[in-house]
Each structure stands twice: as C-alpha cells, then as structure tokens.
Amino acid sequence: MRLLLTNDDGILAHGLQCLQEAAEPLGELTIVAPDREQSATSHSLTLHHPLRPVRRGERRWQVDGTPTDCVMLAVEALMPERPDFVLSGINHGQNMGEDVLYSGTVAAAMEGLALGIRAIAISFAGGDLRADVSQLRAQVDRLTALLRHLTSLPSYPVNTLLNVNLPPLTGGEVRGVRLTRLGRRVYSKSITPMHDPWGREIYWIGGGEISWEGEEDSDFRAIEEGYISVTPLHLDLTHYSMLEGAASWWLDL
C-alpha cells in the first residue's frame, strides 16, 4: 500500500514524526509537507509564484506552499504512482466542528479526496501550545491499529474522508473509538485590539475562549469523554433538505 503523508504544521513538526512512525508498518510512505506552519490556510492554492520542492531524503520533500499544494504536487508531479491513501496530520490541536472549514490539515485530506484518493485527517485535541506531546507519542501504537483498520475497511465510504481526533490522554487512558458527527464551537473575545509602534490600531485574531455544543454523538463529546472521534466528511456542501423543502421558502423569479 502506498501512503502519502502531509500536514499543516511543517515538515519538522512532532505530529508528522508521530504519524510517520504510526504509518510505517502499513506500507510505503512518501512525505510531502510544507516548509513552515500553514495552520488555518484552509483549501488555498499558491497561484502567484512557482513551487519549489526540496528533497529531504528518500521519498521525502518539503514545499514552500500550502498543504493543498503539497498533495497536488505529490500526486501530479513527485510520486511515480498515485497513493492509495492521503494521511494528513497529526495536527497539534483539535479539528472539530467549524474548525474543519479553516484547517489546512483537513484541506489536504480534502484535496486527496478531490483527486479521487481515499483520505484521512488526524488531529490531537490537546490545544496547539498547551498540548503535552508525550501524550501524542503514547498513542502511536493505538493510531497504527486504527489506521490499519480504517485503510482495510472492505467498503470504504465513497467520496468521503475520515476526520480523526485523538483525545489529550496517554494511550492506556483512551476508552475506545466513536463514530461521530461535527459539533459546534463558539469563539468569544477572539479579536484582540492593539497598537503598532506608530500608534495605529491593529487587531490580532486568535486566543479568546471556546465553548462547544452538540449532540451526544458529536465529535467534541467523544473527546470530552476520552474517546477517539472519527467523523466522515465529504466535499458536497449542498443542503439537500432545503432543496427538498424549497416550497416553504423559495419564490420563483
């Protein structure tokens, strides 16, 4: 099995090292990852300058672009054969709820899906800067088992990526795996006003407080209760129930 590994934290990130260790027993790995952190770049492409992949070892490249760039470049230029799976992560911080709309980690997996390749995004729900990286390393063996299971499903869901979130626990404390839906997250006080050295007003986006809500089968509930969350996602954003019930809100022109 051929596996393409990427992330949005940069090629030297601890999470990518853990993903490589977890995926090595499963097949041949190719790593194509950004040369720097690309968090919250979503599904963006680099269109205004050329990309320069730099070889960092056998089947290992760093790219001066986004996670989406990395997957497209790997599949269409760097790999002699298409991968069987794109594995994106392990992101330092959760990708649950609306996070998936901003996440470079999820976007890289989505790009694999758009190219017709099965894809899995993996994140560590421990908080970006506060995460205890030893907890992530302690889950490598469990992640190997989970990836082996997911990549060998006899009926892998068509046109679907699996969004995996690992709880901030050591391996022995994880209670199991749950199949989940996206929850909802609410940011408050996420914009901090400041002044630059010339006294001009500027704003810093980030920080603040996060609260979560959702049903019992939501991703954040699983993490809160010590389970690994696996959420199926797809590219089609069509709100089908609104189409089916259009008579109640749509007026013909």
Tab-separated table of C-alpha atoms in Angstrom:
chain	number	residue	atom	x	y	z
A	1	MET	CA	0.000	0.000	0.000
A	2	ARG	CA	1.305	3.454	-0.959
A	3	LEU	CA	0.649	6.226	1.564
A	4	LEU	CA	1.153	9.975	1.073
A	5	LEU	CA	1.775	11.835	4.340
A	6	THR	CA	1.420	15.591	4.764
A	7	ASN	CA	0.363	18.173	7.372
A	8	ASP	CA	-0.113	21.881	8.025
A	9	ASP	CA	2.431	22.262	10.845
A	10	GLY	CA	5.569	21.939	8.704
A	11	ILE	CA	7.846	19.071	7.786
A	12	LEU	CA	9.712	19.171	11.115
A	13	ALA	CA	6.565	19.023	13.260
A	14	HIS	CA	6.386	16.465	16.057
A	15	GLY	CA	2.942	15.374	14.874
A	16	LEU	CA	4.222	14.428	11.423
A	17	GLN	CA	7.004	12.403	13.021
A	18	CYS	CA	4.434	10.523	15.105
A	19	LEU	CA	2.244	9.933	12.040
A	20	GLN	CA	5.241	8.574	10.138
A	21	GLU	CA	6.013	6.203	12.997
A	22	ALA	CA	2.374	5.080	13.188
A	23	ALA	CA	2.044	4.549	9.413
A	24	GLU	CA	5.379	2.824	8.724
A	25	PRO	CA	4.035	-0.696	9.421
A	26	LEU	CA	1.246	-0.171	6.864
A	27	GLY	CA	3.141	0.339	3.612
A	28	GLU	CA	5.450	2.555	1.569
A	29	LEU	CA	5.468	6.157	2.778
A	30	THR	CA	6.025	9.337	0.785
A	31	ILE	CA	6.162	12.592	2.744
A	32	VAL	CA	5.445	15.913	1.043
A	33	ALA	CA	4.865	18.666	3.596
A	34	PRO	CA	5.093	22.461	3.902
A	35	ASP	CA	8.396	24.040	4.872
A	36	ARG	CA	6.677	26.062	7.620
A	37	GLU	CA	3.481	26.154	9.649
A	38	GLN	CA	0.388	26.612	7.478
A	39	SER	CA	-2.387	26.451	10.084
A	40	ALA	CA	-5.768	27.917	9.077
A	41	THR	CA	-4.804	28.128	5.391
A	42	SER	CA	-7.872	26.023	4.565
A	43	HIS	CA	-8.077	24.776	0.959
A	44	SER	CA	-5.878	27.504	-0.536
A	45	LEU	CA	-3.564	27.109	-3.522
A	46	THR	CA	-0.414	29.065	-4.387
A	47	LEU	CA	-1.089	30.741	-7.734
A	48	HIS	CA	1.213	33.764	-7.833
A	49	HIS	CA	4.649	32.178	-7.615
A	50	PRO	CA	6.092	28.773	-8.567
A	51	LEU	CA	6.505	25.993	-6.031
A	52	ARG	CA	9.961	24.672	-5.237
A	53	PRO	CA	10.008	21.168	-3.751
A	54	VAL	CA	13.244	20.395	-1.913
A	55	ARG	CA	14.209	16.746	-1.441
A	56	ARG	CA	14.928	15.926	2.216
A	57	GLY	CA	15.564	12.220	1.862
A	58	GLU	CA	14.184	9.196	0.063
A	59	ARG	CA	10.516	9.857	-0.806
A	60	ARG	CA	10.589	12.990	1.365
A	61	TRP	CA	10.098	16.596	0.173
A	62	GLN	CA	9.421	19.973	1.710
A	63	VAL	CA	7.440	22.520	-0.284
A	64	ASP	CA	7.177	26.309	0.003
A	65	GLY	CA	3.417	26.174	-0.253
A	66	THR	CA	0.162	25.193	1.410
A	67	PRO	CA	-0.967	21.703	2.460
A	68	THR	CA	-3.250	21.614	-0.597
A	69	ASP	CA	-0.267	22.489	-2.815
A	70	CYS	CA	1.673	19.604	-1.265
A	71	VAL	CA	-0.955	16.997	-2.097
A	72	MET	CA	-1.494	18.251	-5.643
A	73	LEU	CA	2.252	18.436	-6.297
A	74	ALA	CA	2.884	14.996	-4.802
A	75	VAL	CA	0.166	13.262	-6.813
A	76	GLU	CA	0.702	15.037	-10.129
A	77	ALA	CA	4.484	15.534	-10.162
A	78	LEU	CA	6.575	13.929	-7.411
A	79	MET	CA	5.201	10.410	-6.938
A	80	PRO	CA	5.728	7.860	-9.739
A	81	GLU	CA	2.404	6.203	-8.830
A	82	ARG	CA	-0.740	7.550	-7.205
A	83	PRO	CA	-1.036	6.799	-3.489
A	84	ASP	CA	-3.731	4.552	-2.119
A	85	PHE	CA	-4.348	6.945	0.778
A	86	VAL	CA	-3.547	10.501	1.788
A	87	LEU	CA	-2.853	10.768	5.532
A	88	SER	CA	-2.776	14.350	6.814
A	89	GLY	CA	-1.555	15.263	10.304
A	90	ILE	CA	-1.045	14.851	13.106
A	91	ASN	CA	-2.240	18.402	13.735
A	92	HIS	CA	-1.280	19.982	17.069
A	93	GLY	CA	-4.780	20.975	18.163
A	94	GLN	CA	-8.287	19.690	17.517
A	95	ASN	CA	-10.090	19.910	14.196
A	96	MET	CA	-13.700	19.552	15.288
A	97	GLY	CA	-16.877	21.406	14.439
A	98	GLU	CA	-16.299	24.505	12.294
A	99	ASP	CA	-12.535	24.018	12.637
A	100	VAL	CA	-12.716	21.775	9.568
A	101	LEU	CA	-13.570	24.812	7.411
A	102	TYR	CA	-10.312	26.575	8.327
A	103	SER	CA	-7.985	23.623	8.810
A	104	GLY	CA	-5.069	23.073	6.456
A	105	THR	CA	-4.856	19.517	7.798
A	106	VAL	CA	-8.423	18.684	6.755
A	107	ALA	CA	-7.993	20.606	3.479
A	108	ALA	CA	-5.007	18.460	2.492
A	109	ALA	CA	-7.126	15.350	3.003
A	110	MET	CA	-9.953	17.012	1.050
A	111	GLU	CA	-7.562	17.636	-1.836
A	112	GLY	CA	-6.722	13.943	-1.868
A	113	LEU	CA	-10.446	13.220	-1.992
A	114	ALA	CA	-10.908	15.715	-4.846
A	115	LEU	CA	-8.179	13.855	-6.752
A	116	GLY	CA	-10.013	10.558	-6.267
A	117	ILE	CA	-7.807	9.248	-3.456
A	118	ARG	CA	-9.080	7.945	-0.142
A	119	ALA	CA	-8.045	10.254	2.679
A	120	ILE	CA	-7.790	10.511	6.467
A	121	ALA	CA	-7.089	13.640	8.530
A	122	ILE	CA	-5.681	13.192	12.046
A	123	SER	CA	-5.523	15.783	14.835
A	124	PHE	CA	-4.507	15.783	18.501
A	125	ALA	CA	-7.170	17.590	20.529
A	126	GLY	CA	-4.766	18.864	23.169
A	127	GLY	CA	-4.561	22.550	22.260
A	128	ASP	CA	-1.859	23.960	19.987
A	129	LEU	CA	0.608	25.358	22.518
A	130	ARG	CA	-0.582	23.651	25.683
A	131	ALA	CA	-0.510	20.116	24.312
A	132	ASP	CA	1.592	17.554	26.139
A	133	VAL	CA	3.444	15.973	23.216
A	134	SER	CA	4.277	12.908	25.305
A	135	GLN	CA	0.558	12.044	25.252
A	136	LEU	CA	0.609	12.061	21.466
A	137	ARG	CA	3.631	9.798	21.255
A	138	ALA	CA	1.989	7.441	23.749
A	139	GLN	CA	-0.870	6.942	21.264
A	140	VAL	CA	1.286	5.928	18.291
A	141	ASP	CA	0.652	2.192	18.688
A	142	ARG	CA	-3.079	2.764	19.078
A	143	LEU	CA	-3.044	5.002	15.996
A	144	THR	CA	-1.265	2.293	13.991
A	145	ALA	CA	-4.058	-0.119	14.874
A	146	LEU	CA	-6.733	2.444	13.995
A	147	LEU	CA	-5.129	3.325	10.646
A	148	ARG	CA	-4.708	-0.357	9.809
A	149	HIS	CA	-8.416	-0.840	10.490
A	150	LEU	CA	-9.528	2.241	8.508
A	151	THR	CA	-7.333	1.544	5.490
A	152	SER	CA	-8.536	-2.062	5.287
A	153	LEU	CA	-12.286	-1.427	5.537
A	154	PRO	CA	-13.934	-3.716	2.979
A	155	SER	CA	-16.395	-0.980	1.988
A	156	TYR	CA	-14.509	2.284	2.482
A	157	PRO	CA	-17.103	5.087	2.132
A	158	VAL	CA	-17.103	6.590	-1.366
A	159	ASN	CA	-16.322	10.316	-1.773
A	160	THR	CA	-15.675	10.576	1.952
A	161	LEU	CA	-12.701	11.446	4.131
A	162	LEU	CA	-12.441	10.379	7.737
A	163	ASN	CA	-11.610	13.137	10.220
A	164	VAL	CA	-9.900	11.638	13.277
A	165	ASN	CA	-9.378	13.499	16.549
A	166	LEU	CA	-7.261	11.969	19.318
A	167	PRO	CA	-8.060	12.905	22.935
A	168	PRO	CA	-5.347	14.539	25.105
A	169	LEU	CA	-4.642	11.328	27.008
A	170	THR	CA	-1.939	8.704	27.150
A	171	GLY	CA	-2.550	5.520	25.168
A	172	GLY	CA	-3.797	3.439	28.097
A	173	GLU	CA	-6.320	6.078	29.128
A	174	VAL	CA	-8.127	6.206	25.790
A	175	ARG	CA	-11.507	4.499	26.229
A	176	GLY	CA	-12.086	3.498	22.600
A	177	VAL	CA	-13.259	4.877	19.252
A	178	ARG	CA	-16.563	6.545	18.386
A	179	LEU	CA	-18.093	7.316	15.003
A	180	THR	CA	-19.290	10.915	15.358
A	181	ARG	CA	-20.845	13.964	13.705
A	182	LEU	CA	-19.438	17.504	13.793
A	183	GLY	CA	-20.251	19.514	16.893
A	184	ARG	CA	-20.461	23.322	17.092
A	185	ARG	CA	-17.835	25.604	18.569
A	186	VAL	CA	-18.316	29.193	19.617
A	187	TYR	CA	-15.442	31.655	19.954
A	188	SER	CA	-15.698	34.708	22.186
A	189	LYS	CA	-13.190	37.519	22.598
A	190	SER	CA	-11.148	36.091	19.716
A	191	ILE	CA	-10.046	39.501	18.382
A	192	THR	CA	-7.545	41.478	20.434
A	193	PRO	CA	-7.099	45.175	19.563
A	194	MET	CA	-3.566	46.576	19.817
A	195	HIS	CA	-1.483	49.466	18.544
A	196	ASP	CA	1.600	49.269	16.368
A	197	PRO	CA	4.795	51.248	17.238
A	198	TRP	CA	3.360	54.259	15.370
A	199	GLY	CA	0.141	54.253	17.385
A	200	ARG	CA	-2.054	52.874	14.620
A	201	GLU	CA	-4.804	50.464	15.638
A	202	ILE	CA	-4.276	46.814	14.688
A	203	TYR	CA	-6.102	43.593	15.507
A	204	TRP	CA	-4.797	40.135	16.381
A	205	ILE	CA	-7.072	37.193	15.544
A	206	GLY	CA	-6.756	34.199	17.865
A	207	GLY	CA	-6.923	33.261	21.505
A	208	GLY	CA	-10.116	34.071	23.346
A	209	GLU	CA	-12.442	31.473	24.800
A	210	ILE	CA	-14.020	28.454	23.102
A	211	SER	CA	-17.225	26.709	24.106
A	212	TRP	CA	-18.670	23.608	22.465
A	213	GLU	CA	-22.149	22.296	21.926
A	214	GLY	CA	-23.621	19.306	20.139
A	215	GLU	CA	-25.494	16.049	20.413
A	216	GLU	CA	-24.276	13.023	22.348
A	217	ASP	CA	-22.763	11.614	19.151
A	218	SER	CA	-20.776	14.771	18.321
A	219	ASP	CA	-17.002	14.860	17.995
A	220	PHE	CA	-16.301	17.095	20.996
A	221	ARG	CA	-18.435	14.878	23.254
A	222	ALA	CA	-16.336	11.873	22.277
A	223	ILE	CA	-13.111	13.740	23.035
A	224	GLU	CA	-14.516	15.100	26.297
A	225	GLU	CA	-15.345	11.562	27.404
A	226	GLY	CA	-11.933	10.123	26.478
A	227	TYR	CA	-12.692	8.519	23.109
A	228	ILE	CA	-11.078	8.876	19.700
A	229	SER	CA	-13.514	10.637	17.367
A	230	VAL	CA	-13.904	9.548	13.721
A	231	THR	CA	-16.168	11.819	11.653
A	232	PRO	CA	-16.991	11.134	7.983
A	233	LEU	CA	-16.816	14.312	5.862
A	234	HIS	CA	-17.444	14.952	2.175
A	235	LEU	CA	-16.954	17.680	-0.411
A	236	ASP	CA	-20.626	18.215	-1.279
A	237	LEU	CA	-21.869	21.169	0.811
A	238	THR	CA	-25.361	21.098	-0.726
A	239	HIS	CA	-28.119	21.471	1.895
A	240	TYR	CA	-30.358	18.737	0.484
A	241	SER	CA	-33.221	19.096	2.963
A	242	MET	CA	-33.545	22.762	1.968
A	243	LEU	CA	-33.838	21.733	-1.679
A	244	GLU	CA	-36.465	19.157	-0.828
A	245	GLY	CA	-38.416	21.695	1.240
A	246	ALA	CA	-37.915	24.639	-1.107
A	247	ALA	CA	-41.654	25.289	-1.367
A	248	SER	CA	-41.599	26.680	2.168
A	249	TRP	CA	-39.026	29.404	1.490
A	250	TRP	CA	-38.218	29.770	-2.217
A	251	LEU	CA	-40.144	32.111	-4.506
A	252	ASP	CA	-39.834	31.576	-8.241
A	253	LEU	CA	-38.447	34.531	-10.167
